[in-house]
Coordinates of C-alpha atoms and ligand atoms in Angstrom, one line a residue:
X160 CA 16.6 -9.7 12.1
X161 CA 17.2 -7.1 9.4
X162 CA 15.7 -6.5 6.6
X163 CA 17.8 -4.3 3.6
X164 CA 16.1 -4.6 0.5
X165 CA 15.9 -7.0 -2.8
X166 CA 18.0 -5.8 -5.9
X167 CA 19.4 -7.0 -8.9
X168 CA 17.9 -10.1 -7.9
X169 CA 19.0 -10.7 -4.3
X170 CA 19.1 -9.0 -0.6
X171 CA 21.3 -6.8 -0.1
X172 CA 22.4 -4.7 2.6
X173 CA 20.8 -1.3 3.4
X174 CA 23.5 1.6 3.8
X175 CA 22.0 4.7 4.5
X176 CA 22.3 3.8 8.3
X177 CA 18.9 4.3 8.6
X178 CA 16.2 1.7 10.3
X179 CA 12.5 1.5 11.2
X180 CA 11.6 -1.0 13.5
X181 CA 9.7 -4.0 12.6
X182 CA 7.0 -5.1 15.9
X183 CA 4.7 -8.3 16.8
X184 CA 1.6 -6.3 17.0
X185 CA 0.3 -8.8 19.2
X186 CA 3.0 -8.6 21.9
X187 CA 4.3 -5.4 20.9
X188 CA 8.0 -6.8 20.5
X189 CA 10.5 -5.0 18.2
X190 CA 11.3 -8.2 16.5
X191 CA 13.1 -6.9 14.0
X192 CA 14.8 -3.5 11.9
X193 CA 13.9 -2.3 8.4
X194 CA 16.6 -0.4 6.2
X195 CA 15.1 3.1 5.1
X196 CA 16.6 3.4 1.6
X197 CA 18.2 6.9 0.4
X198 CA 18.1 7.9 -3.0
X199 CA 21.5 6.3 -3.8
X200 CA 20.0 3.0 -2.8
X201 CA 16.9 4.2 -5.2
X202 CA 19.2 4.9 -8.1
X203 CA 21.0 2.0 -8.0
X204 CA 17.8 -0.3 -7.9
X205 CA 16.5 2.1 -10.7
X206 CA 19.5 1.4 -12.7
X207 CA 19.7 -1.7 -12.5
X208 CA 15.9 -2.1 -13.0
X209 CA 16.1 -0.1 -16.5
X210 CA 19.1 -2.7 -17.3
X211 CA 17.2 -5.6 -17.0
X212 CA 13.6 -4.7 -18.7
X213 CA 15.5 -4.3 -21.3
X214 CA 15.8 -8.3 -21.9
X215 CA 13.0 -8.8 -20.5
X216 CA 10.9 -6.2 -22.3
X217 CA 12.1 -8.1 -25.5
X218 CA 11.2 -11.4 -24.2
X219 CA 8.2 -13.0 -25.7
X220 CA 5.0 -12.5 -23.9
X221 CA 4.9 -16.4 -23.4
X222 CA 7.6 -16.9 -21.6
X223 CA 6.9 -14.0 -19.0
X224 CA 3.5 -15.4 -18.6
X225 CA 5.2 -19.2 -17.5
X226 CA 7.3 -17.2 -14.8
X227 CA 3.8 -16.4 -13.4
X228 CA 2.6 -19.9 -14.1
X229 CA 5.6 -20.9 -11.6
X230 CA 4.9 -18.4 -9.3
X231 CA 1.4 -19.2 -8.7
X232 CA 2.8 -22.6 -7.9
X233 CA 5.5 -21.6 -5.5
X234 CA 3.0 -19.4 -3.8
X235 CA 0.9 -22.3 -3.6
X236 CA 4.1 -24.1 -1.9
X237 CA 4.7 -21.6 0.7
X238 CA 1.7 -20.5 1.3
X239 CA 1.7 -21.5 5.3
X240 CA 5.1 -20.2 5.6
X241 CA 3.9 -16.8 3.9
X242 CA 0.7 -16.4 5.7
X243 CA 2.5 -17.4 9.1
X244 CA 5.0 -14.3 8.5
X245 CA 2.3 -12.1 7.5
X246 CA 0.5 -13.2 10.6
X247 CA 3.4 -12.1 12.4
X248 CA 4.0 -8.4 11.3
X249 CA 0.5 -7.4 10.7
X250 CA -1.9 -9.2 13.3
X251 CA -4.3 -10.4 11.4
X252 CA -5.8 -14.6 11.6
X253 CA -4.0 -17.1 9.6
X254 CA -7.1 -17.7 7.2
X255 CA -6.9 -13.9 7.0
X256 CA -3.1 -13.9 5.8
X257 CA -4.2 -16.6 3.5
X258 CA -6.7 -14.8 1.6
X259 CA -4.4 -11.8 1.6
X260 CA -2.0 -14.1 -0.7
X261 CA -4.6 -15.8 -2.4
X262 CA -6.1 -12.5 -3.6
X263 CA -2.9 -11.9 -4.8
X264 CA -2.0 -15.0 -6.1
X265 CA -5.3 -14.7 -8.2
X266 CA -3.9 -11.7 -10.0
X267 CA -0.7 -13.6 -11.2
X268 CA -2.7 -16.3 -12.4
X269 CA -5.0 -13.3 -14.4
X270 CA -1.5 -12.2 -15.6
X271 CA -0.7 -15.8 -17.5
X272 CA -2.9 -14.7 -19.7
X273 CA -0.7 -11.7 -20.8
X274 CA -0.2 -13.3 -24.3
X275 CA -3.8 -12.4 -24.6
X276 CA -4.0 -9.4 -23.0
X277 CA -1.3 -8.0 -25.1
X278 CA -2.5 -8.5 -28.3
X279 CA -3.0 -5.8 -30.2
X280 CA -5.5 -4.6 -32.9
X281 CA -5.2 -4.8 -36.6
X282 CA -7.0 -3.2 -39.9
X283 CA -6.3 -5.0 -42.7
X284 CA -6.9 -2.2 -46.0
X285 CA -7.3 0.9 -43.6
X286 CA -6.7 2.8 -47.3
X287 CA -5.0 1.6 -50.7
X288 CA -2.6 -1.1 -50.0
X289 CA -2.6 0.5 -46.0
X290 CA -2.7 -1.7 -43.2
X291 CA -2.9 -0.6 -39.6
X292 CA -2.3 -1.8 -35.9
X293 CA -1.9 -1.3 -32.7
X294 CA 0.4 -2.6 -30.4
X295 CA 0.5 -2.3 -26.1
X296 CA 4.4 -1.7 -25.1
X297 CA 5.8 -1.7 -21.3
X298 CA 6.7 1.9 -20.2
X299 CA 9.9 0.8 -18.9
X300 CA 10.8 1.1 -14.9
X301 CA 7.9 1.5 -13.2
X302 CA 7.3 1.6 -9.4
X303 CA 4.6 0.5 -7.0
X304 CA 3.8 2.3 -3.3
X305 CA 2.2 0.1 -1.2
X306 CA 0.1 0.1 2.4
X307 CA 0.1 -2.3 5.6
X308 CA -2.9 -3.6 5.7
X309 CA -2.2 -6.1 2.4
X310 CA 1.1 -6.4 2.6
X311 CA 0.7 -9.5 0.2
X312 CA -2.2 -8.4 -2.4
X313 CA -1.6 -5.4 -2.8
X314 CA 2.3 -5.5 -4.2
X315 CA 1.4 -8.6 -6.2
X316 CA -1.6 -6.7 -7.4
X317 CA 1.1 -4.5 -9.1
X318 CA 3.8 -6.2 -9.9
X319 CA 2.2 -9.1 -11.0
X320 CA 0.7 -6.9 -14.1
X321 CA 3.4 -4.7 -14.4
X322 CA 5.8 -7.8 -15.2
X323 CA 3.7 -9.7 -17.5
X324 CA 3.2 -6.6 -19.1
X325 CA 7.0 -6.4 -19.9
X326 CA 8.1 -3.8 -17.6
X327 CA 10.7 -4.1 -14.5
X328 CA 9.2 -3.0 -11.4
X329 CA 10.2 -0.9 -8.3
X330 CA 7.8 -1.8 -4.9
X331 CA 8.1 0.2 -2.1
X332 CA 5.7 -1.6 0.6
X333 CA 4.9 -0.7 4.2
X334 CA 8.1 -0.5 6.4
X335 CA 5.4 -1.8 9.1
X336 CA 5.4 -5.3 7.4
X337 CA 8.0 -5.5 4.6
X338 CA 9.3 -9.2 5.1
X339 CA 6.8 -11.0 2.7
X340 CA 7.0 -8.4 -0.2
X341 CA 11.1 -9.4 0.0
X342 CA 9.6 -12.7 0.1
X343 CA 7.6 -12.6 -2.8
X344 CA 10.1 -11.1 -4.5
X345 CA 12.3 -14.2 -4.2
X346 CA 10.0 -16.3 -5.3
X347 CA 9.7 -14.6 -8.3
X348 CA 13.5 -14.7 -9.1
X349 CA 12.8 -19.2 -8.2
X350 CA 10.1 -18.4 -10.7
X351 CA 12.5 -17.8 -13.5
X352 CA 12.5 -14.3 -13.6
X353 CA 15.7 -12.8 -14.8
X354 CA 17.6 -10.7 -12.0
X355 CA 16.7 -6.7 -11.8
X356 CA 13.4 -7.2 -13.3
X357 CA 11.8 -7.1 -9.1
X358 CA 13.4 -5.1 -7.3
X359 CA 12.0 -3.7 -3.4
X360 CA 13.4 -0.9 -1.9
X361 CA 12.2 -0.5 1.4
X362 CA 11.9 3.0 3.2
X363 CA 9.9 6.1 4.3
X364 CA 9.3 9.7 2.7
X365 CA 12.3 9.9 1.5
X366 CA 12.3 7.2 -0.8
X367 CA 8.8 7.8 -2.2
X368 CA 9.8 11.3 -3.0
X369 CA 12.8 9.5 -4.8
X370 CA 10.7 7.5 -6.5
X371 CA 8.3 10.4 -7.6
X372 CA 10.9 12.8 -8.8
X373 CA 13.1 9.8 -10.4
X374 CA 13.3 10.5 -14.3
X375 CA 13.2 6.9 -15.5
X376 CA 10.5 5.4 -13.5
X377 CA 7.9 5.8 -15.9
X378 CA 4.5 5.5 -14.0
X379 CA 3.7 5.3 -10.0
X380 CA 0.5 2.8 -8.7
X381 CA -0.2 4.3 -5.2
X382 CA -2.7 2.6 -2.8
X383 CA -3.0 3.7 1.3
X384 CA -4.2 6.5 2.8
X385 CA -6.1 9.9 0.7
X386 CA -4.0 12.3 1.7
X387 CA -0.9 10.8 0.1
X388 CA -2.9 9.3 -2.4
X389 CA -3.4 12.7 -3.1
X390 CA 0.3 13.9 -2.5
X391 CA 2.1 11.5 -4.8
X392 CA -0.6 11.8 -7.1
X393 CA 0.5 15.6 -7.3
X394 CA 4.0 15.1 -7.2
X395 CA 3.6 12.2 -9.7
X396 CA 2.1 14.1 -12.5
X397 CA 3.6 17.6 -12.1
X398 CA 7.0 15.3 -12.7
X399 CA 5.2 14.2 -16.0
X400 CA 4.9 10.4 -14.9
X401 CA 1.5 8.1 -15.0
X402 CA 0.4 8.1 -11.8
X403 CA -3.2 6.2 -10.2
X404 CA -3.2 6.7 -6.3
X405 CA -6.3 4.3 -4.3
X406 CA -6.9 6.3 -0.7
X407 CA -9.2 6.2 2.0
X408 CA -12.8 4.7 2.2
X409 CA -15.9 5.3 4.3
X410 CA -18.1 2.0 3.0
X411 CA -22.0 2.1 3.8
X412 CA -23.9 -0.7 4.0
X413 CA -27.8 0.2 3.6
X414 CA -30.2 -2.3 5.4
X415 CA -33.7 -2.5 3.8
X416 CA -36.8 -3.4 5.6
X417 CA -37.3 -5.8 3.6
X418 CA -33.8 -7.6 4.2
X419 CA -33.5 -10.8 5.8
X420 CA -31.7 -9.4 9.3
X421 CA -29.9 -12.2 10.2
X422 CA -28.0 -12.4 6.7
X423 CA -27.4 -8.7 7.1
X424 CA -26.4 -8.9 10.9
X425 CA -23.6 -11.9 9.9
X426 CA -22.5 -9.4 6.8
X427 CA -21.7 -6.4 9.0
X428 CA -19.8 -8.9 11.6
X429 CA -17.8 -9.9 8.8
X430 CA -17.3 -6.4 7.0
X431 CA -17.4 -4.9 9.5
X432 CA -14.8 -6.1 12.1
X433 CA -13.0 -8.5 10.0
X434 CA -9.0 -7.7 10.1
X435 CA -10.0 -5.4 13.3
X436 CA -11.6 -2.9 10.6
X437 CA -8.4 -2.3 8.8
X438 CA -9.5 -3.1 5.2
X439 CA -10.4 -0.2 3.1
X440 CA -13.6 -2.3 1.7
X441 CA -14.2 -2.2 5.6
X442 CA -18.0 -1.7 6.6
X443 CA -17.7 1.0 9.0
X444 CA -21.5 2.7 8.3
X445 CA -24.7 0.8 8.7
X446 CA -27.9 2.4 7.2
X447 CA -31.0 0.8 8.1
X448 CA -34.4 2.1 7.0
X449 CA -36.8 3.1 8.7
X450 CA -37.2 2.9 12.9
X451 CA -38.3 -1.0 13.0
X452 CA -35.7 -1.8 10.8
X453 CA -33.0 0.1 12.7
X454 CA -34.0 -1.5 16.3
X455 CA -34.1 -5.1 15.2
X456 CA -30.6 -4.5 13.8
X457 CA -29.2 -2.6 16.9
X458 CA -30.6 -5.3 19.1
X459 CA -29.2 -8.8 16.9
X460 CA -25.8 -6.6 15.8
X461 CA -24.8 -5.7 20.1
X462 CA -24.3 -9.3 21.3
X463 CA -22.6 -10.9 18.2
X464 CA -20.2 -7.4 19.0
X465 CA -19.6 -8.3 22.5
X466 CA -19.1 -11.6 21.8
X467 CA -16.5 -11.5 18.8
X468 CA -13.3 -13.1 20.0
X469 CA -9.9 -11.1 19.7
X470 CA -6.5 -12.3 20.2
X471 CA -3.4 -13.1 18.4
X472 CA -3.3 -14.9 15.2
X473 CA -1.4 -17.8 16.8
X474 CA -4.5 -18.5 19.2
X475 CA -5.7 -20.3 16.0
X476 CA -9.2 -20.2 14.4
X477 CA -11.0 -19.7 17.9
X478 CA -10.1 -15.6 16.6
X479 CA -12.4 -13.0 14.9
X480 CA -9.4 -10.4 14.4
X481 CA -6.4 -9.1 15.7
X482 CA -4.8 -6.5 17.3
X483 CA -4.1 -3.3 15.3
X484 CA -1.2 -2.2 13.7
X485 CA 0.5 0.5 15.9
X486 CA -0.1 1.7 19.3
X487 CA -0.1 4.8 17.3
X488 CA -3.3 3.3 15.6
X489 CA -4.7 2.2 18.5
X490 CA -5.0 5.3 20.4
X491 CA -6.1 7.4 17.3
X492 CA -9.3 5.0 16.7
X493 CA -9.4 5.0 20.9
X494 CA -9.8 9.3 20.5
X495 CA -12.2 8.9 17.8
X496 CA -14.6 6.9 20.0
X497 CA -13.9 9.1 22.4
X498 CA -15.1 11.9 20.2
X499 CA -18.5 10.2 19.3
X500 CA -19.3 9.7 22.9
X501 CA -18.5 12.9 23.1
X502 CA -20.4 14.3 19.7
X503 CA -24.1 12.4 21.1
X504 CA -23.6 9.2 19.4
X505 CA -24.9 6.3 21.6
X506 CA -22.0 3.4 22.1
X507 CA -24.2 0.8 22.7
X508 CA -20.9 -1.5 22.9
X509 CA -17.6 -0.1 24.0
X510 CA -14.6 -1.8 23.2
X511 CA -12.3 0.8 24.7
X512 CA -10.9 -0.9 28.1
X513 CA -10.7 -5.0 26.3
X514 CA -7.6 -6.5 27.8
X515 CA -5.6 -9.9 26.8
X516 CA -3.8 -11.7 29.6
X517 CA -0.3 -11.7 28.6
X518 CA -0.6 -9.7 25.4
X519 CA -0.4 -6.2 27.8
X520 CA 1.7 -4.7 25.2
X521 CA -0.2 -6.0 21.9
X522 CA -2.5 -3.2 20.4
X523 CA -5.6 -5.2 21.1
X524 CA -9.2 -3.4 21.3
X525 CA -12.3 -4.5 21.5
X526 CA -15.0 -3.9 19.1
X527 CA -17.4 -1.1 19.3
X528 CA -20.8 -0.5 18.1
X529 CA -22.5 3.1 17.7
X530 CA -26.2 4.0 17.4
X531 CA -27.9 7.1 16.5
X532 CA -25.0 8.3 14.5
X533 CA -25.3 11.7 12.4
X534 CA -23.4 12.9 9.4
X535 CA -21.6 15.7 11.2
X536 CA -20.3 13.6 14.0
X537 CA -16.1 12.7 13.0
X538 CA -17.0 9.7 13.5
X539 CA -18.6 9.4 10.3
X540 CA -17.0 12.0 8.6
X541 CA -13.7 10.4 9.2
X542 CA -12.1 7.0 8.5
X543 CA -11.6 5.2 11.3
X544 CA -9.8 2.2 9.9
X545 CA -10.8 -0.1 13.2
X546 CA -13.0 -2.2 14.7
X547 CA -16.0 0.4 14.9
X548 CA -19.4 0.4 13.3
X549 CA -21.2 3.2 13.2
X550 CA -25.1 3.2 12.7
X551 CA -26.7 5.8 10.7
X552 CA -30.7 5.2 11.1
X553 CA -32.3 6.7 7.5
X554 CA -36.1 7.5 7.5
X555 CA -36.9 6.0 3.6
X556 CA -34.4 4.9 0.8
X557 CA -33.9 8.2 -0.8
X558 CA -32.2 9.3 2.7
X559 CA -30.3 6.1 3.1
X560 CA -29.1 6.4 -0.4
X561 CA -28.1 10.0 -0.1
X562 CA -25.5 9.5 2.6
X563 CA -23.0 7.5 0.7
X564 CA -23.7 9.7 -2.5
X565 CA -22.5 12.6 -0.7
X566 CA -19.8 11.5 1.6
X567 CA -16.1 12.4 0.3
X568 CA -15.3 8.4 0.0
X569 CA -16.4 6.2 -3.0
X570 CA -14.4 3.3 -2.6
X571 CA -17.1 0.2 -2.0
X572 CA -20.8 0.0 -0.7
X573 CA -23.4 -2.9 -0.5
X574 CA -27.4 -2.7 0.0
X575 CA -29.2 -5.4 1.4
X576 CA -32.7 -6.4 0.3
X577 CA -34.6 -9.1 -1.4
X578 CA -36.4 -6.2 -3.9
X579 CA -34.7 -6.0 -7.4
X580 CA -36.2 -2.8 -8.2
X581 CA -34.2 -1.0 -5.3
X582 CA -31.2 -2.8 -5.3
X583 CA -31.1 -2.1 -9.4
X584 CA -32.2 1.8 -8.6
X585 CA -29.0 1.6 -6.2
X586 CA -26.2 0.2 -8.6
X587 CA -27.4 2.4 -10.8
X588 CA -27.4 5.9 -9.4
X589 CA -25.1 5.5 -6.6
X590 CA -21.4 7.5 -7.2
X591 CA -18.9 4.8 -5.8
X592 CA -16.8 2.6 -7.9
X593 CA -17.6 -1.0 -6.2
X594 CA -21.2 -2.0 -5.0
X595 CA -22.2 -4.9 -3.3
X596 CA -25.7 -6.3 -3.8
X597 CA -26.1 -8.8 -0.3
X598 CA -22.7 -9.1 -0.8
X599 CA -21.2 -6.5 2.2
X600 CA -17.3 -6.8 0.7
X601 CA -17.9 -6.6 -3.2
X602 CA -14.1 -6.9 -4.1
X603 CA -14.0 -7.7 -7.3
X604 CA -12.2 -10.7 -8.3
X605 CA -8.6 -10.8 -10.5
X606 CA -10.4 -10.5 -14.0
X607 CA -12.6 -7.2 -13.3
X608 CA -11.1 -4.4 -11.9
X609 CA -10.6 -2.8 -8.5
X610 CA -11.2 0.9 -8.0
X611 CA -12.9 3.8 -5.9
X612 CA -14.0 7.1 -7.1
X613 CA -14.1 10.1 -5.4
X614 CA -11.4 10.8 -2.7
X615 CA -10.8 7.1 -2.9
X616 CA -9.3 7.3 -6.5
X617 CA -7.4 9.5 -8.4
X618 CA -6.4 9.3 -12.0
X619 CA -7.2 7.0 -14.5
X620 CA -7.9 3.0 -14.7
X621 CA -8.4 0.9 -11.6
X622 CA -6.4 -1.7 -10.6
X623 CA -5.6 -5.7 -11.8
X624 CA -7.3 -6.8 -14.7
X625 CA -7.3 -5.4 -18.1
X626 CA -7.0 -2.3 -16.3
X627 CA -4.0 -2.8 -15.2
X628 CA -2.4 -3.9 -18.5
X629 CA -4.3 -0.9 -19.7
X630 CA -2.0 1.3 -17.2
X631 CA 1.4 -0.3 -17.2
X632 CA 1.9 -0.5 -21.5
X633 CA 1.1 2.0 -23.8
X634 CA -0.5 1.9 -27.3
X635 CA 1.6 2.4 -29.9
X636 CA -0.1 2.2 -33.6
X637 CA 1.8 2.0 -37.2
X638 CA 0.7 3.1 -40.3
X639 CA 2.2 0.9 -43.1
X640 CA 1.6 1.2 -47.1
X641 CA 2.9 -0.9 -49.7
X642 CA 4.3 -0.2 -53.1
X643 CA 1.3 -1.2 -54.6
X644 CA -0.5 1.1 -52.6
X645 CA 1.7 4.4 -53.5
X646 CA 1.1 7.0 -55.4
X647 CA 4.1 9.1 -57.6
X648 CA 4.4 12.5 -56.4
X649 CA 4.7 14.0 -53.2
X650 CA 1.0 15.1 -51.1
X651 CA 0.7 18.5 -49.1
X652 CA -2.9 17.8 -47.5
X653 CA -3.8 15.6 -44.5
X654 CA -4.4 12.2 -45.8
X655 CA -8.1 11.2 -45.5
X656 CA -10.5 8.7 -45.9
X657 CA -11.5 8.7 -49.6
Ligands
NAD218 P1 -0.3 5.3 4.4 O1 -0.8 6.3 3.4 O2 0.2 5.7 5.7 O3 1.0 4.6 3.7 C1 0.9 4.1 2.3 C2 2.3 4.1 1.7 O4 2.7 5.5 1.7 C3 3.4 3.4 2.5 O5 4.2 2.7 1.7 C4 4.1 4.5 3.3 O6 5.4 4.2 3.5 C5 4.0 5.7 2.4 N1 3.9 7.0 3.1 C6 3.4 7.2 4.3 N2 3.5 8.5 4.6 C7 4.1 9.1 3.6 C8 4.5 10.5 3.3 N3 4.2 11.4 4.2 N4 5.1 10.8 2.2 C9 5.3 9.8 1.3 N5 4.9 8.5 1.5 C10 4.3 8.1 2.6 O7 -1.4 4.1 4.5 P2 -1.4 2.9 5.4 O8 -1.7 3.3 6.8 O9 -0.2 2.0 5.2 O10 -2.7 2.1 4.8 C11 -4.0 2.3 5.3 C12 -4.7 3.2 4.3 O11 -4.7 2.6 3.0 C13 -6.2 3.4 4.6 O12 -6.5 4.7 4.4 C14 -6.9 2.5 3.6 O13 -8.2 2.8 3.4 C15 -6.0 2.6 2.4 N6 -6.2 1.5 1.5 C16 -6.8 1.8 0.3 C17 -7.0 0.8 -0.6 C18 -7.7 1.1 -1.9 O14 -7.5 0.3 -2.9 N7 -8.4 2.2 -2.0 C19 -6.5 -0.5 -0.3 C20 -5.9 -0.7 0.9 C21 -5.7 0.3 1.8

């Protein structure tokens, strides 16, 4: 199979001659070639893109929002076939792939409310016969670069908003898994959208730099990895454009003594090793308090490690997670385990050597569990983005606390413990933009917002919600008087309030 890319409301061919290959993580089959756009391809989408918002930047907020009302629907429709893809390029379970689209899906339904959303403000008698308002216009073209780990969420994340909000969009996902964003795309077009409005131009480097130096594309959303969050975030805004980039995340979970272990010990199996670790509201840091608290957790977290179940996604529901994405991957996270072993952390389970009969090839790993892990180690400095959970034993609160406040990441964290006082202390102080209270994956649903701070975010508004209307319009407010507010004769000073 090869993919090219969806514009002007269709596939079409890539040209550049150029190809990434698509695998099975599982197996570790090439099962089929992505087209790596040049910036020909780009300008072409780009053009045609800027054609179309035209119409559909005029088109009443109403109707945009019933193309997402049919979208919801026809992800509704497809959602096996969708999640059975998905499956397919990025290795995660089949209920995983599902509440990849569903997160999504959840967005466009947010976006029918774009009528809303839109509105703007309005003083009536701001002065003498002066009324005032404000109004929230698309940008234009805008553009969207996306990771692998959602290939379905994340896009829909931004193009959902983006096109309710009136403008035509540009995606560039991961060539790693790129079917189901050209999938997506097509459903939109069955939706009703008009042709050119969603476009995807598949590629590498090359195109993102296209992108980023592109004169009409108005604003960039970013989300993978911090250091090019950090890159196009540069690029981005030395070329003058809007730019937010979401990046990497070390997520710590702090475990009270006070929590009940068993809810925490099922939280940090989830969080933690859920999707093999590659979510970047991941637990990959546990904190418990105090010696006591640490054992018990050590000794209830090892066997539920050893035992999680790994295989493919088409193993059915008997799976925990996947393989990862890349051999590439693979051996990275393999090194950094290496490295802790090395560095004095304990691996009280090792993952390392796990084997699948007849999936030699897939990039399958067990998961691992470290003790006694300290804040210089790079196992903890760094993000490991697998199935690895690293303990980090704190003597009180204040120490526990501390470690999350002063590691680069701020993306998401979660406390556990049955105290109000403490877990109220910790939403409160703590410097990281999503907090879980016994809740060990706060993602925060289509109606709030989704951002990190630190090195996990840069620029301004999260993303989804009013948010992201917030970052793909812009405010626009008239001044308007009336005869019967006018005076004869011309004025020299600043108008003011009298
Ligand atoms: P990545 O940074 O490798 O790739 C992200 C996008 O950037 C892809 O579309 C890729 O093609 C492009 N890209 C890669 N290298 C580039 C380069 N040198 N120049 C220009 N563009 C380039 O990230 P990934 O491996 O696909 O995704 C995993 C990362 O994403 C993790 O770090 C994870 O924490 C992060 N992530 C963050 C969030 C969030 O909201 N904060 C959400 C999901 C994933």
């Amino acid at each position: 199979m090869e993919l090219g890319h969806f514009v002007g409301g269709k596939r079409v061919p890539g040209r550049s001659g150029r190809f990434g290959n698509i695998f099975n993580p599982a197996t570790g089959e090439v099962t089929g070639k992505v087209a790596l756009a040049n910036l020909d391809e780009l300008r072409e989408a780009v053009t045609n893109a800027a054609q179309a918002q035209i119409g559909w930047g005029a088109t009443n907020p109403q109707r945009r929002a019933r193309v997402m009302m049919q979208f919801v629907n026809l992800l509704h429709r497809d959602m096996d076939k969708l999640a059975e893809v998905l499956s397919s390029e990025h290795g995660k379970t089949f209920p995983d792939a599902k509440g990849d689209i569903v997160r999504g899906l959840e967005v466009a339904e947010f976006c029918i409310g774009a009528p809303h959303l839109l509105k703007g403000e309005f003083t009536e008698g701001a002065g003498p016969g002066i009324d005032m308002y404000s109004m929230r216009q698309p940008l234009g073209v805008v553009a969207g670069i996306t990771p692998f780990n959602f290939p379905a969420m994340i896009p829909m994340w931004k193009f959902c908003t983006a096109i309710a909000a009136g403008n035509a969009f540009i995606l560039k996902p991961s060539e790693r898994n790129p079917t189901v964003p050209v999938m997506l795309a097509e459903l939109m077009m069955e939706a009703g959208l008009p042709e050119g409005v969603l476009n995807v131009v598949n590629g590498d480097k090359e195109v993102v730099d296209g992108i980023l130096d592109d004169p009409i594309i108005q604003a960039v959303g970013f989300v993978g990895s911090t250091p090019i969050a950090e890159y196009v975030y540069t690029r981005g805004c030395a070329n003058g454009k809007r730019v937010q980039c979401f990046g990497g995340a070390k997520n710590h979970m702090i475990i009270m003594p006070d929590a009940d272990m068993d809810q925490a010990v099922d939280a940090l199996i989830g969080a933690g090793y859920g999707a093999a670790g590659e979510r970047c509201m991941a637990i990959s840091v546990a904190v418990p308090v105090g010696e006591d608290t640490a054992d018990r957790l050590v000794e209830k977290l090892a066997p539920r490690v050893e035992g999680l179940k790994i295989g493919p996604y088409t193993a059915g529901d008997d799976v925990d997670f996947g393989p990862l994405i890349t051999p590439e991957a693979l051996s990275r996270i393999k090194g950094l385990v290496d490295r802790g072993v090395e560095q004095g952390a304990k691996l009280v389970v090792d993952g390392r050597d796990f084997k699948l009969q007849g999936y030699e090839n897939g990039n399958f790993m067990g998961g691992c569990l470290f003790d006694h892990v300290t804040k210089d180690m790079d196992i903890y400095t760094q993000e490991i983005f697998g199935p690895v959970l690293s303990v980090v034993r704190a003597k009180n609160y204040d120490e526990a606390l501390d470690l999350p406040m002063s590691h680069e990441y701020g993306n998401g964290t979660a406390i556990f413990t049955r105290d109000g006082d403490t877990a109220r202390d910790f939403a409160s102080r703590i410097n990281i933009g999503m907090v879980g209270v016994n809740v060990p994956i706060p993602v925060p649903l289509a109606y709030h917002t989704f951002g990190g701070w630190k090195r996990s975010g840069f620029g301004d508004l999260n993303q989804h919600g009013p948010d992201g209307f917030k970052f793909y319009t812009r405010t626009k407010t008239v001044t308007a008087r009336w005869p019967s507010g006018l005076k004869d004769g011309a004025e020299f000073v600043i108008p003011t309030m009298k």
